[in-house]
C-alpha cells in the first residue's frame, strides 16, 4: 500500500501568511451612525478592515441602490477615526477613480465577474496605488475563467488582488448560494493570490454563517468576509444574513480558537 501522505495539502506554490484577515461590515452603508457602530465594534475586536456597500448591485431597480458618494464619505471618515482600512464595491467604470479616492480596497462584485472593461479600468486606476482589489467569483464562473480574467486587472500593473469565493448557483436551494469551499485549495495550488471566503452571501441566513466560517478557516482561507449590521431586521439590504455586533463578537472569539488550531491569527 502506498505510504504517500496527502497532508498537508498546503504549502503549495509559496509561503502564505499566518494571518487571516476579516473584512466585516454592513451590506449597505445606510447612515453615519449605522456605519460608525459597526466600525467601533470591528476596531474593538482588534480587526483591521471594515466593509460596506456604497453602490449596490440590486436585482430589482426599485430596491435601495446605496448612498453612493455620501456612503464613501461616511466610510472614509469612520476609517480615519477608527484607524481602519475600508473596502467597497465599484460597479461602474465611471466610478473607479471616485471610489479609489475614498477607500483602501475596491471590490468587484459577483455580477461584474466578466465585466472585462470594469476589470481593466480598476487595474488602470490602481496601477500606481496598488490598492487591494477583492475580485469576487460570479454565480456561474469556473475557477479557470476566474483566474484568466484576473489578468485583466494585473496586466495593468496591480497584482494586489484577493480572489473571493462567495458561492455559486447550483440546483440546491436550501442555501442562498452553494459555497465552493474547494476553491480555496484549488486556487492555492494554481496561483499565489490570497483567497477570501465570503460566508454571508452563500449562507443567506445568519445561523449558517458560523459553520461556513469555521469551514473556511479549516480549508485554509486567507481572509473572510462577514456582514454585520447594528439592527439587521431594519437593514436596507441582506437583513436575514447579517450578524449583530454581539453575534459577530462571539463568532470572532470562536474563530480565533479555530484559527489557533492551524497556527493562525485572526486580524
Ligand atoms: C456584497 O458583498 O455586498 C455583494 C453584493 O456581494 P456579491 O457581489 O457577492 O453578491
Ligand atoms: Mn450583501
Short mmCIF file of C-alpha atoms and ligand atoms in Angstrom, two decimals:
data_model
loop_
_atom_site.label_atom_id
_atom_site.label_comp_id
_atom_site.label_asym_id
_atom_site.label_seq_id
_atom_site.Cartn_x
_atom_site.Cartn_y
_atom_site.Cartn_z
CA UNK A 1 0.00 0.00 0.00
CA UNK A 2 1.30 3.48 -0.86
CA UNK A 3 2.61 5.44 2.10
CA UNK A 4 2.28 8.74 0.23
CA UNK A 5 0.88 11.35 2.56
CA UNK A 6 -1.75 13.81 1.46
CA UNK A 7 -1.13 16.03 4.47
CA UNK A 8 -0.59 18.89 4.41
CA UNK A 9 -2.37 19.99 1.24
CA UNK A 10 -0.50 23.27 1.86
CA UNK A 11 2.12 24.67 1.43
CA UNK A 12 1.75 24.86 -2.30
CA UNK A 13 3.22 27.46 -4.60
CA UNK A 14 4.56 29.78 -1.93
CA UNK A 15 4.60 30.76 1.69
CA UNK A 16 1.27 32.04 2.95
CA UNK A 17 0.54 34.37 5.77
CA UNK A 18 -0.30 33.02 9.19
CA UNK A 19 -2.85 35.83 9.49
CA UNK A 20 -6.48 35.52 8.45
CA UNK A 21 -7.95 38.92 7.63
CA UNK A 22 -11.60 39.64 8.30
CA UNK A 23 -13.50 42.11 6.12
CA UNK A 24 -16.57 42.88 8.22
CA UNK A 25 -19.28 45.47 7.92
CA UNK A 26 -22.81 46.11 6.75
CA UNK A 27 -24.11 45.03 3.38
CA UNK A 28 -25.04 48.68 2.69
CA UNK A 29 -23.79 51.86 4.30
CA UNK A 30 -27.09 53.38 5.47
CA UNK A 31 -26.04 56.29 7.70
CA UNK A 32 -23.00 57.62 9.55
CA UNK A 33 -24.43 56.31 12.85
CA UNK A 34 -25.05 52.83 11.47
CA UNK A 35 -21.58 52.56 9.93
CA UNK A 36 -19.85 54.01 12.99
CA UNK A 37 -21.42 51.44 15.27
CA UNK A 38 -20.04 48.61 13.17
CA UNK A 39 -16.62 50.28 12.76
CA UNK A 40 -16.37 50.70 16.53
CA UNK A 41 -17.17 47.02 17.04
CA UNK A 42 -14.63 45.94 14.39
CA UNK A 43 -11.92 48.13 15.92
CA UNK A 44 -12.74 46.91 19.42
CA UNK A 45 -12.10 43.34 18.28
CA UNK A 46 -8.62 44.24 17.03
CA UNK A 47 -9.51 43.81 13.36
CA UNK A 48 -8.14 46.00 10.56
CA UNK A 49 -10.75 46.27 7.82
CA UNK A 50 -14.34 47.48 7.63
CA UNK A 51 -16.51 46.91 4.58
CA UNK A 52 -19.74 48.49 3.36
CA UNK A 53 -21.74 48.92 0.18
CA UNK A 54 -21.98 52.40 -1.36
CA UNK A 55 -23.12 51.43 -4.87
CA UNK A 56 -25.34 48.37 -4.54
CA UNK A 57 -25.94 45.85 -7.34
CA UNK A 58 -29.61 45.13 -6.62
CA UNK A 59 -31.63 42.59 -8.58
CA UNK A 60 -34.61 44.91 -8.54
CA UNK A 61 -34.10 48.54 -9.63
CA UNK A 62 -36.72 49.64 -7.11
CA UNK A 63 -34.69 48.28 -4.16
CA UNK A 64 -32.29 50.52 -2.21
CA UNK A 65 -29.37 51.32 -4.53
CA UNK A 66 -26.90 52.62 -1.94
CA UNK A 67 -25.98 56.14 -0.84
CA UNK A 68 -23.24 56.48 -3.48
CA UNK A 69 -20.64 59.17 -2.79
CA UNK A 70 -22.26 60.05 0.54
CA UNK A 71 -21.53 56.48 1.68
CA UNK A 72 -17.92 56.80 0.50
CA UNK A 73 -17.56 59.92 2.68
CA UNK A 74 -19.06 58.10 5.66
CA UNK A 75 -16.63 55.23 5.14
CA UNK A 76 -13.61 57.49 4.80
CA UNK A 77 -14.48 59.43 7.91
CA UNK A 78 -15.05 56.28 10.01
CA UNK A 79 -11.91 54.65 8.60
CA UNK A 80 -9.82 57.68 9.55
CA UNK A 81 -11.38 57.99 13.00
CA UNK A 82 -11.01 54.33 13.96
CA UNK A 83 -7.78 53.62 12.09
CA UNK A 84 -9.43 51.00 9.89
CA UNK A 85 -8.94 50.20 6.21
CA UNK A 86 -12.10 50.39 4.13
CA UNK A 87 -13.46 48.17 1.36
CA UNK A 88 -16.35 48.84 -1.00
CA UNK A 89 -17.72 47.61 -4.31
CA UNK A 90 -17.26 49.55 -7.52
CA UNK A 91 -19.95 48.72 -10.08
CA UNK A 92 -19.27 51.14 -12.89
CA UNK A 93 -16.08 52.03 -14.79
CA UNK A 94 -17.09 55.68 -14.47
CA UNK A 95 -16.85 55.43 -10.65
CA UNK A 96 -13.46 53.70 -10.35
CA UNK A 97 -11.41 56.81 -9.67
CA UNK A 98 -14.02 58.27 -7.33
CA UNK A 99 -14.15 55.07 -5.26
CA UNK A 100 -10.35 54.69 -5.26
CA UNK A 101 -10.05 58.24 -3.90
CA UNK A 102 -12.10 57.38 -0.81
CA UNK A 103 -11.35 53.78 0.18
CA UNK A 104 -8.41 51.41 0.62
CA UNK A 105 -9.80 48.37 -1.18
CA UNK A 106 -12.01 48.05 -4.27
CA UNK A 107 -14.42 45.14 -4.62
CA UNK A 108 -15.59 43.64 -7.91
CA UNK A 109 -18.99 42.05 -7.22
CA UNK A 110 -20.21 38.69 -8.47
CA UNK A 111 -22.46 40.34 -11.03
CA UNK A 112 -19.45 42.01 -12.67
CA UNK A 113 -17.33 38.84 -12.82
CA UNK A 114 -16.86 39.10 -16.57
CA UNK A 115 -17.23 42.85 -16.99
CA UNK A 116 -13.81 43.00 -18.60
CA UNK A 117 -13.84 46.74 -19.19
CA UNK A 118 -14.52 47.30 -15.47
CA UNK A 119 -11.69 44.92 -14.51
CA UNK A 120 -9.30 46.77 -16.83
CA UNK A 121 -10.38 50.16 -15.55
CA UNK A 122 -9.87 49.08 -11.93
CA UNK A 123 -6.43 47.78 -12.87
CA UNK A 124 -5.56 51.10 -14.50
CA UNK A 125 -6.88 53.24 -11.67
CA UNK A 126 -4.96 51.23 -9.03
CA UNK A 127 -1.79 50.66 -11.09
CA UNK A 128 0.23 53.17 -9.05
CA UNK A 129 -1.51 52.94 -5.67
CA UNK A 130 -1.60 49.10 -5.65
CA UNK A 131 -4.82 49.32 -3.65
CA UNK A 132 -6.22 45.90 -2.84
CA UNK A 133 -8.78 44.60 -5.34
CA UNK A 134 -11.14 41.98 -3.94
CA UNK A 135 -12.41 40.14 -7.01
CA UNK A 136 -15.50 38.02 -6.42
CA UNK A 137 -16.38 34.90 -8.35
CA UNK A 138 -19.52 35.06 -10.50
CA UNK A 139 -22.54 32.81 -9.82
CA UNK A 140 -21.68 30.65 -12.83
CA UNK A 141 -17.98 31.28 -13.29
CA UNK A 142 -15.43 28.48 -13.30
CA UNK A 143 -12.16 28.82 -11.41
CA UNK A 144 -10.29 28.72 -14.75
CA UNK A 145 -12.36 31.65 -16.05
CA UNK A 146 -11.78 33.49 -12.79
CA UNK A 147 -8.00 33.09 -12.87
CA UNK A 148 -7.88 34.01 -16.55
CA UNK A 149 -9.88 37.21 -16.06
CA UNK A 150 -7.74 38.24 -13.07
CA UNK A 151 -5.09 39.12 -15.65
CA UNK A 152 -7.30 41.98 -16.88
CA UNK A 153 -6.53 43.64 -13.54
CA UNK A 154 -2.95 42.52 -13.01
CA UNK A 155 -1.79 43.22 -16.58
CA UNK A 156 -2.40 46.90 -15.84
CA UNK A 157 0.22 46.78 -13.07
CA UNK A 158 -1.60 45.96 -9.84
CA UNK A 159 -1.10 42.41 -8.59
CA UNK A 160 -2.60 43.15 -5.17
CA UNK A 161 -5.66 41.00 -5.90
CA UNK A 162 -7.63 38.85 -3.46
CA UNK A 163 -9.94 36.25 -5.01
CA UNK A 164 -13.23 35.97 -3.13
CA UNK A 165 -15.40 32.87 -3.33
CA UNK A 166 -18.97 33.88 -2.43
CA UNK A 167 -20.99 30.86 -3.50
CA UNK A 168 -22.14 29.67 -6.90
CA UNK A 169 -25.54 28.76 -8.26
CA UNK A 170 -26.41 25.05 -8.26
CA UNK A 171 -29.66 23.04 -8.07
CA UNK A 172 -29.56 23.40 -4.26
CA UNK A 173 -32.00 25.92 -2.83
CA UNK A 174 -31.53 25.30 0.92
CA UNK A 175 -28.83 27.95 0.99
CA UNK A 176 -28.78 31.21 -0.97
CA UNK A 177 -25.75 30.03 -2.97
CA UNK A 178 -23.61 26.88 -2.79
CA UNK A 179 -20.28 27.69 -1.15
CA UNK A 180 -17.48 26.04 -3.13
CA UNK A 181 -15.06 25.52 -0.28
CA UNK A 182 -12.76 23.52 -2.58
CA UNK A 183 -12.00 26.78 -4.39
CA UNK A 184 -9.51 27.53 -1.60
CA UNK A 185 -7.09 24.63 -2.11
CA UNK A 186 -7.65 24.63 -5.88
CA UNK A 187 -6.67 28.30 -6.22
CA UNK A 188 -3.80 27.85 -3.76
CA UNK A 189 -2.43 25.09 -5.98
CA UNK A 190 -2.68 27.22 -9.10
CA UNK A 191 -1.76 30.73 -8.02
CA UNK A 192 -0.25 32.89 -5.32
CA UNK A 193 -3.38 35.01 -4.84
CA UNK A 194 -4.88 35.08 -1.36
CA UNK A 195 -8.36 33.54 -1.22
CA UNK A 196 -11.19 35.14 0.71
CA UNK A 197 -14.38 33.30 1.61
CA UNK A 198 -17.47 35.46 1.86
CA UNK A 199 -19.53 33.45 4.33
CA UNK A 200 -22.59 35.72 4.42
CA UNK A 201 -23.86 35.67 0.82
CA UNK A 202 -23.84 31.86 0.37
CA UNK A 203 -25.47 31.41 3.78
CA UNK A 204 -28.31 33.85 3.19
CA UNK A 205 -29.36 33.32 6.82
CA UNK A 206 -27.33 34.27 9.85
CA UNK A 207 -27.48 30.95 11.73
CA UNK A 208 -25.48 29.24 8.95
CA UNK A 209 -22.69 31.83 8.99
CA UNK A 210 -20.57 30.34 11.83
CA UNK A 211 -20.35 26.87 10.24
CA UNK A 212 -19.26 28.30 6.89
CA UNK A 213 -16.70 30.50 8.65
CA UNK A 214 -15.17 27.57 10.56
CA UNK A 215 -15.02 25.58 7.32
CA UNK A 216 -13.31 28.46 5.53
CA UNK A 217 -10.60 28.70 8.17
CA UNK A 218 -10.10 24.94 8.15
CA UNK A 219 -9.84 24.92 4.34
CA UNK A 220 -7.00 27.45 4.50
CA UNK A 221 -8.77 30.67 3.50
CA UNK A 222 -6.56 33.75 3.78
CA UNK A 223 -9.48 36.01 4.64
CA UNK A 224 -13.19 36.01 5.43
CA UNK A 225 -15.93 38.45 4.57
CA UNK A 226 -18.74 38.73 7.12
CA UNK A 227 -21.72 41.10 7.02
CA UNK A 228 -22.52 42.86 10.30
CA UNK A 229 -25.35 45.32 10.97
CA UNK A 230 -26.35 47.08 14.22
CA UNK A 231 -30.00 46.15 13.69
CA UNK A 232 -30.41 43.51 10.94
CA UNK A 233 -34.25 43.44 10.93
CA UNK A 234 -34.31 47.02 9.61
CA UNK A 235 -31.35 46.64 7.20
CA UNK A 236 -31.96 48.07 3.73
CA UNK A 237 -30.33 45.02 2.10
CA UNK A 238 -29.46 41.44 3.12
CA UNK A 239 -31.01 41.70 6.62
CA UNK A 240 -31.50 37.94 7.19
CA UNK A 241 -27.81 37.10 6.76
CA UNK A 242 -26.25 39.95 8.73
CA UNK A 243 -24.91 39.36 12.26
CA UNK A 244 -25.45 41.78 15.12
CA UNK A 245 -22.27 43.22 16.65
CA UNK A 246 -22.75 40.90 19.64
CA UNK A 247 -23.10 37.81 17.41
CA UNK A 248 -20.07 38.92 15.41
CA UNK A 249 -18.03 39.33 18.58
CA UNK A 250 -18.94 35.81 19.68
CA UNK A 251 -18.06 34.43 16.25
CA UNK A 252 -14.67 36.18 16.14
CA UNK A 253 -13.81 34.74 19.57
CA UNK A 254 -14.67 31.26 18.33
CA UNK A 255 -12.81 31.78 15.03
CA UNK A 256 -9.72 32.77 17.00
CA UNK A 257 -9.84 29.37 18.71
CA UNK A 258 -10.34 27.55 15.38
CA UNK A 259 -7.55 29.53 13.70
CA UNK A 260 -5.15 28.74 16.55
CA UNK A 261 -5.54 25.03 15.77
CA UNK A 262 -3.98 25.81 12.37
CA UNK A 263 -1.32 28.08 13.88
CA UNK A 264 -3.03 31.21 12.52
CA UNK A 265 -4.21 34.53 13.90
CA UNK A 266 -7.38 36.43 13.07
CA UNK A 267 -6.69 40.09 12.24
C1 LIG B 1 -21.66 42.41 -1.39
O1 LIG B 1 -20.56 41.99 -0.99
O2 LIG B 1 -22.29 43.28 -0.80
C2 LIG B 1 -22.27 41.82 -2.60
C3 LIG B 1 -23.25 42.42 -3.24
O3 LIG B 1 -21.74 40.64 -2.90
P1 LIG B 1 -21.89 39.72 -4.22
O4 LIG B 1 -21.35 40.53 -5.34
O5 LIG B 1 -21.03 38.54 -3.85
O6 LIG B 1 -23.33 39.36 -4.35
MN1 LIG B 2 -24.87 41.88 0.95
#
